Amino acid sequence: MGKLIRFGVSMDNDLVGRFDRLIEEEGYINRSEAIRDLIRERLVEEEWKEEDEVCAGVLLVYDHHKHHLTEKITEIQHHFYKLVISTQHIHMDHDNCMEIISVRGKAREIHKFFNKLRATTGVKQCDIIKATVGDKIK
Ligand code: NI
């Protein structure tokens, strides 16, 4: 970690009160850690707007009985094989499968991959958690 810097922030009393109540509910023990997390979240958002290398978890829920759906999902992952780090497949019940796909690469490519999966007919849910590779965020 780099040198720690203290800084003062002027803010409306009601706004600080609302923020303090919120972070207490979320389990923060102090304001500093909550503010650090807000800043980190904002910086991750910026990484996703730029041409940086980023990573993500893509979650899919689908019925594997649907016509050729499993094959289509596998085909998309093979098409984007340079992004895909790992795939975890969970048989949720007799019909439903969940896949958690870890990816790493350019944000633009990950968006293309995600959109392709989401637009596949028969996919019940497709979600993404955008993450940082961590090298720029302390
Ligand atoms: Ni399955």
Tab-separated table of C-alpha atoms and ligand atoms in Angstrom:
chain	number	residue	atom	x	y	z
A	1	MET	CA	0.000	0.000	0.000
A	2	GLY	CA	1.176	3.558	-0.735
A	3	LYS	CA	1.461	6.378	1.773
A	4	LEU	CA	-1.801	7.144	3.556
A	5	ILE	CA	-3.233	10.614	3.043
A	6	ARG	CA	-5.828	12.261	5.256
A	7	PHE	CA	-8.206	14.773	3.698
A	8	GLY	CA	-11.218	16.733	4.895
A	9	VAL	CA	-14.504	16.830	3.013
A	10	SER	CA	-17.194	19.461	3.572
A	11	MET	CA	-20.702	18.118	3.190
A	12	ASP	CA	-24.297	18.863	4.101
A	13	ASN	CA	-25.161	17.536	7.575
A	14	ASP	CA	-28.276	15.619	6.403
A	15	LEU	CA	-26.321	13.978	3.605
A	16	VAL	CA	-23.631	12.781	6.026
A	17	GLY	CA	-26.362	11.523	8.393
A	18	ARG	CA	-28.020	9.481	5.650
A	19	PHE	CA	-24.655	8.112	4.544
A	20	ASP	CA	-23.710	7.126	8.101
A	21	ARG	CA	-27.030	5.296	8.614
A	22	LEU	CA	-26.591	3.461	5.314
A	23	ILE	CA	-23.023	2.320	5.960
A	24	GLU	CA	-23.904	1.244	9.502
A	25	GLU	CA	-26.655	-0.994	8.069
A	26	GLU	CA	-24.113	-2.381	5.619
A	27	GLY	CA	-21.762	-3.242	8.464
A	28	TYR	CA	-18.977	-0.719	7.981
A	29	ILE	CA	-17.133	0.097	11.176
A	30	ASN	CA	-16.030	3.504	9.953
A	31	ARG	CA	-16.667	6.093	7.272
A	32	SER	CA	-13.173	5.814	5.770
A	33	GLU	CA	-13.573	2.213	4.616
A	34	ALA	CA	-17.007	2.995	3.119
A	35	ILE	CA	-15.590	5.964	1.215
A	36	ARG	CA	-12.593	3.915	0.029
A	37	ASP	CA	-15.012	1.278	-1.337
A	38	LEU	CA	-17.071	3.932	-3.153
A	39	ILE	CA	-13.916	5.273	-4.771
A	40	ARG	CA	-12.780	1.772	-5.770
A	41	GLU	CA	-16.193	0.999	-7.307
A	42	ARG	CA	-16.015	4.232	-9.305
A	43	LEU	CA	-12.486	3.419	-10.504
A	44	VAL	CA	-13.576	-0.081	-11.629
A	45	GLU	CA	-16.406	1.551	-13.617
A	46	GLU	CA	-13.797	3.750	-15.300
A	47	GLU	CA	-11.611	0.746	-16.163
A	48	TRP	CA	-14.628	-0.749	-17.936
A	49	LYS	CA	-15.095	2.420	-19.999
A	50	GLU	CA	-11.477	2.503	-21.079
A	51	GLU	CA	-9.500	-0.016	-23.088
A	52	ASP	CA	-8.030	-1.614	-19.974
A	53	GLU	CA	-7.825	-5.318	-19.337
A	54	VAL	CA	-10.630	-6.296	-16.975
A	55	CYS	CA	-12.236	-9.464	-15.709
A	56	ALA	CA	-15.752	-10.576	-14.920
A	57	GLY	CA	-17.993	-13.355	-13.746
A	58	VAL	CA	-20.843	-14.194	-16.115
A	59	LEU	CA	-23.759	-16.153	-14.692
A	60	LEU	CA	-26.219	-18.082	-16.834
A	61	VAL	CA	-29.344	-20.050	-15.980
A	62	TYR	CA	-30.931	-22.200	-18.667
A	63	ASP	CA	-32.930	-25.348	-19.312
A	64	HIS	CA	-30.612	-27.889	-20.893
A	65	HIS	CA	-33.601	-29.686	-22.507
A	66	LYS	CA	-34.196	-26.713	-24.806
A	67	HIS	CA	-33.293	-27.576	-28.379
A	68	HIS	CA	-29.504	-27.364	-28.921
A	69	LEU	CA	-29.155	-24.757	-26.176
A	70	THR	CA	-26.224	-26.442	-24.405
A	71	GLU	CA	-24.403	-26.758	-27.747
A	72	LYS	CA	-25.059	-23.089	-28.576
A	73	ILE	CA	-23.701	-21.931	-25.215
A	74	THR	CA	-20.596	-24.116	-25.616
A	75	GLU	CA	-20.102	-22.822	-29.165
A	76	ILE	CA	-20.189	-19.181	-27.986
A	77	GLN	CA	-17.606	-19.955	-25.303
A	78	HIS	CA	-15.365	-21.628	-27.898
A	79	HIS	CA	-15.716	-18.608	-30.185
A	80	PHE	CA	-14.498	-16.384	-27.323
A	81	TYR	CA	-11.951	-18.938	-25.993
A	82	LYS	CA	-9.291	-16.235	-25.532
A	83	LEU	CA	-11.497	-14.575	-22.885
A	84	VAL	CA	-12.748	-17.620	-21.011
A	85	ILE	CA	-10.619	-18.660	-18.031
A	86	SER	CA	-12.965	-21.240	-16.549
A	87	THR	CA	-16.545	-22.477	-16.618
A	88	GLN	CA	-18.335	-23.991	-13.672
A	89	HIS	CA	-21.480	-25.948	-14.489
A	90	ILE	CA	-24.015	-26.680	-11.764
A	91	HIS	CA	-26.975	-29.045	-12.352
A	92	MET	CA	-29.585	-27.177	-10.307
A	93	ASP	CA	-32.394	-29.699	-10.724
A	94	HIS	CA	-33.695	-32.113	-13.380
A	95	ASP	CA	-34.075	-29.344	-15.986
A	96	ASN	CA	-32.082	-26.285	-14.983
A	97	CYS	CA	-28.387	-25.610	-15.245
A	98	MET	CA	-26.348	-22.711	-13.928
A	99	GLU	CA	-23.012	-21.764	-15.426
A	100	ILE	CA	-20.524	-19.374	-13.888
A	101	ILE	CA	-17.997	-18.292	-16.487
A	102	SER	CA	-14.824	-16.420	-15.488
A	103	VAL	CA	-13.449	-14.153	-18.188
A	104	ARG	CA	-10.508	-11.807	-18.617
A	105	GLY	CA	-9.768	-9.443	-21.499
A	106	LYS	CA	-10.747	-6.131	-23.064
A	107	ALA	CA	-14.033	-4.716	-21.764
A	108	ARG	CA	-15.391	-4.379	-25.309
A	109	GLU	CA	-14.818	-8.087	-26.043
A	110	ILE	CA	-16.355	-9.164	-22.730
A	111	HIS	CA	-19.448	-7.072	-23.546
A	112	LYS	CA	-19.750	-8.801	-26.936
A	113	PHE	CA	-19.456	-12.224	-25.261
A	114	PHE	CA	-22.035	-11.309	-22.605
A	115	ASN	CA	-24.510	-9.866	-25.135
A	116	LYS	CA	-24.218	-12.968	-27.315
A	117	LEU	CA	-25.030	-15.266	-24.385
A	118	ARG	CA	-27.845	-13.047	-23.104
A	119	ALA	CA	-29.499	-12.879	-26.521
A	120	THR	CA	-29.477	-16.672	-26.920
A	121	THR	CA	-33.042	-17.981	-27.017
A	122	GLY	CA	-33.905	-20.102	-24.002
A	123	VAL	CA	-31.451	-18.481	-21.575
A	124	LYS	CA	-33.539	-17.644	-18.478
A	125	GLN	CA	-31.018	-15.373	-16.789
A	126	CYS	CA	-27.708	-13.884	-17.839
A	127	ASP	CA	-25.878	-11.531	-15.544
A	128	ILE	CA	-22.405	-10.074	-15.245
A	129	ILE	CA	-20.269	-8.938	-12.342
A	130	LYS	CA	-17.709	-6.496	-13.657
A	131	ALA	CA	-14.392	-6.696	-11.861
A	132	THR	CA	-10.921	-5.288	-11.935
A	133	VAL	CA	-7.801	-7.376	-12.485
A	134	GLY	CA	-6.645	-5.464	-9.427
A	135	ASP	CA	-3.350	-3.977	-10.568
A	136	LYS	CA	-4.515	-0.335	-10.526
A	137	ILE	CA	-6.635	-0.426	-7.388
A	138	LYS	CA	-5.099	-0.398	-3.910
B	1	NI	NI	-26.594	-29.190	-16.041
